Amino acid sequence: MATQNTPRMDPLTLEVVELIGTVVARYHEEYEEAAAEHTLTGAQARLLSLLSLEPLPMRRLAQKLKCEPSNVTGIVDRLEARGLVERRPDPADRRVKLAAATEEGRRVARGLRDSLNFAREPLAGLSDDERLSLRDLLRRMLEA
C-alpha cells in the first residue's frame, strides 16, 4: 500500500496558516475600503491596478482575475464609462482588443496603491534583512 505525503499539521504549522489567513483577510478588507473611497468595487480596483501596469486582452484579464471573460467585459464597460479605461486594438493582432488604463485610470490606481498602508506600516518596522527573509520565504511557499 502506497503512503501519501501529507503536509505537517503540527501546532506551529496551524498557527502559521492561521496568521497567513489573518494577514490576507486584513489586506482584502483594506483593499475593499480603499476601492470604495474611489467609488470602485474590489473587482474594478483589481482590474484597474492590473491595467495600470500594462494593457491586456480581455481573456488575459479574466485569467488573472480568475473569472469569466463576460464578467471582465462588464467591469471594463463600467470603468470605460467613467473614463478610467479604454479599449484599443492590439498592435500585434488587430482582431484583438486590449483594455488599457487611461491617464486618469493610472492616477486612480496610484491613489489606491498609495492608500494601502496595512502591510506597508508593519513592514517598515522590520529590518532590511527581515524583509528579505520574509520575501524569500513567501516566494518559496508560492513556488512549492
Short mmCIF file of C-alpha atoms in Angstrom, two decimals:
data_model
loop_
_atom_site.label_atom_id
_atom_site.label_comp_id
_atom_site.label_asym_id
_atom_site.label_seq_id
_atom_site.Cartn_x
_atom_site.Cartn_y
_atom_site.Cartn_z
CA MET A 1 0.00 0.00 0.00
CA ALA A 2 1.44 3.36 -1.04
CA THR A 3 1.73 6.10 1.52
CA GLN A 4 0.76 9.62 0.69
CA ASN A 5 2.86 12.60 1.66
CA THR A 6 0.59 14.78 3.73
CA PRO A 7 1.55 18.25 4.90
CA ARG A 8 2.51 18.57 8.53
CA MET A 9 -0.34 19.78 10.69
CA ASP A 10 1.57 20.37 13.89
CA PRO A 11 0.58 23.31 16.13
CA LEU A 12 3.24 25.62 14.67
CA THR A 13 2.12 24.93 11.09
CA LEU A 14 -1.50 25.53 12.07
CA GLU A 15 -0.57 28.81 13.75
CA VAL A 16 1.36 30.00 10.67
CA VAL A 17 -1.54 29.07 8.38
CA GLU A 18 -3.93 30.98 10.65
CA LEU A 19 -1.65 34.04 10.67
CA ILE A 20 -1.36 34.00 6.88
CA GLY A 21 -5.16 33.83 6.66
CA THR A 22 -5.49 36.80 9.01
CA VAL A 23 -2.99 38.86 7.00
CA VAL A 24 -4.82 38.05 3.75
CA ALA A 25 -8.22 38.92 5.26
CA ARG A 26 -6.96 42.25 6.63
CA TYR A 27 -5.33 43.11 3.29
CA HIS A 28 -8.56 42.39 1.39
CA GLU A 29 -10.57 44.41 3.90
CA GLU A 30 -8.29 47.43 3.47
CA TYR A 31 -8.27 46.98 -0.32
CA GLU A 32 -12.08 46.99 -0.42
CA GLU A 33 -12.15 50.14 1.75
CA ALA A 34 -9.60 51.88 -0.49
CA ALA A 35 -11.60 50.89 -3.58
CA ALA A 36 -14.81 52.26 -2.03
CA GLU A 37 -13.09 55.61 -1.37
CA HIS A 38 -12.64 55.84 -5.14
CA THR A 39 -16.23 54.62 -5.70
CA LEU A 40 -14.95 51.35 -7.13
CA THR A 41 -15.78 47.77 -6.32
CA GLY A 42 -12.92 45.49 -5.32
CA ALA A 43 -13.06 43.79 -8.73
CA GLN A 44 -12.94 47.14 -10.54
CA ALA A 45 -9.97 48.23 -8.43
CA ARG A 46 -8.08 44.99 -9.09
CA LEU A 47 -8.70 45.24 -12.84
CA LEU A 48 -7.65 48.89 -12.90
CA SER A 49 -4.49 48.07 -10.95
CA LEU A 50 -3.58 45.37 -13.48
CA LEU A 51 -4.20 47.70 -16.40
CA SER A 52 -2.13 50.47 -14.82
CA LEU A 53 0.89 48.19 -15.35
CA GLU A 54 0.17 47.28 -18.99
CA PRO A 55 -2.69 46.99 -21.47
CA LEU A 56 -4.12 43.46 -21.57
CA PRO A 57 -6.57 41.50 -23.72
CA MET A 58 -9.88 40.68 -22.03
CA ARG A 59 -9.16 36.94 -21.97
CA ARG A 60 -5.85 37.52 -20.15
CA LEU A 61 -7.58 39.82 -17.65
CA ALA A 62 -10.13 37.09 -16.96
CA GLN A 63 -7.32 34.61 -16.32
CA LYS A 64 -5.50 36.97 -13.96
CA LEU A 65 -8.72 37.80 -12.08
CA LYS A 66 -9.85 34.16 -12.14
CA CYS A 67 -13.27 34.96 -13.55
CA GLU A 68 -15.27 34.57 -16.75
CA PRO A 69 -14.45 36.84 -19.72
CA SER A 70 -18.07 38.06 -19.73
CA ASN A 71 -17.56 39.40 -16.18
CA VAL A 72 -14.45 41.25 -17.32
CA THR A 73 -16.40 42.81 -20.18
CA GLY A 74 -18.92 44.26 -17.71
CA ILE A 75 -16.20 45.59 -15.41
CA VAL A 76 -14.33 47.18 -18.33
CA ASP A 77 -17.61 48.70 -19.61
CA ARG A 78 -18.22 50.39 -16.23
CA LEU A 79 -14.63 51.65 -15.94
CA GLU A 80 -14.71 52.86 -19.54
CA ALA A 81 -17.91 54.81 -18.84
CA ARG A 82 -16.02 56.62 -16.05
CA GLY A 83 -13.07 57.41 -18.31
CA LEU A 84 -10.66 55.18 -16.38
CA VAL A 85 -10.17 52.52 -19.06
CA GLU A 86 -10.24 52.46 -22.84
CA ARG A 87 -10.32 49.73 -25.44
CA ARG A 88 -7.76 49.80 -28.23
CA PRO A 89 -6.63 47.45 -30.99
CA ASP A 90 -3.72 45.14 -30.19
CA PRO A 91 -0.81 46.24 -32.41
CA ALA A 92 0.29 42.59 -32.72
CA ASP A 93 -3.18 41.34 -33.76
CA ARG A 94 -5.74 43.92 -34.85
CA ARG A 95 -8.56 41.41 -34.28
CA VAL A 96 -7.86 41.53 -30.53
CA LYS A 97 -8.95 44.42 -28.33
CA LEU A 98 -6.78 45.46 -25.42
CA ALA A 99 -8.10 47.14 -22.33
CA ALA A 100 -5.80 49.93 -21.15
CA ALA A 101 -5.88 52.37 -18.27
CA THR A 102 -6.28 56.00 -19.27
CA GLU A 103 -4.14 58.68 -17.63
CA GLU A 104 -6.97 59.24 -15.14
CA GLY A 105 -7.17 55.48 -14.56
CA ARG A 106 -3.45 55.33 -13.80
CA ARG A 107 -3.85 58.26 -11.39
CA VAL A 108 -6.67 56.46 -9.56
CA ALA A 109 -4.66 53.22 -9.47
CA ARG A 110 -1.71 55.11 -7.93
CA GLY A 111 -4.04 56.60 -5.34
CA LEU A 112 -5.34 53.14 -4.49
CA ARG A 113 -1.83 51.73 -4.18
CA ASP A 114 -0.68 54.67 -2.04
CA SER A 115 -3.60 54.30 0.36
CA LEU A 116 -2.84 50.66 1.23
CA ASN A 117 -0.95 51.04 4.49
CA PHE A 118 -1.85 47.77 6.22
CA ALA A 119 1.21 45.84 5.08
CA ARG A 120 3.47 48.82 4.46
CA GLU A 121 3.43 50.16 8.03
CA PRO A 122 4.28 46.89 9.83
CA LEU A 123 6.90 46.03 7.20
CA ALA A 124 8.59 49.38 7.81
CA GLY A 125 9.25 48.18 11.37
CA LEU A 126 11.29 45.23 10.09
CA SER A 127 14.96 45.45 9.18
CA ASP A 128 16.07 45.03 5.57
CA ASP A 129 17.33 41.54 6.42
CA GLU A 130 13.98 40.59 7.96
CA ARG A 131 12.05 41.88 4.92
CA LEU A 132 14.41 39.99 2.59
CA SER A 133 13.93 36.80 4.61
CA LEU A 134 10.16 37.23 4.61
CA ARG A 135 10.15 37.88 0.85
CA ASP A 136 12.29 34.84 0.17
CA LEU A 137 10.16 32.58 2.39
CA LEU A 138 6.94 33.77 0.73
CA ARG A 139 8.45 33.16 -2.72
CA ARG A 140 9.44 29.64 -1.67
CA MET A 141 5.91 28.97 -0.44
CA LEU A 142 4.43 30.19 -3.73
CA GLU A 143 6.85 28.15 -5.82
CA ALA A 144 6.20 24.92 -3.91
#
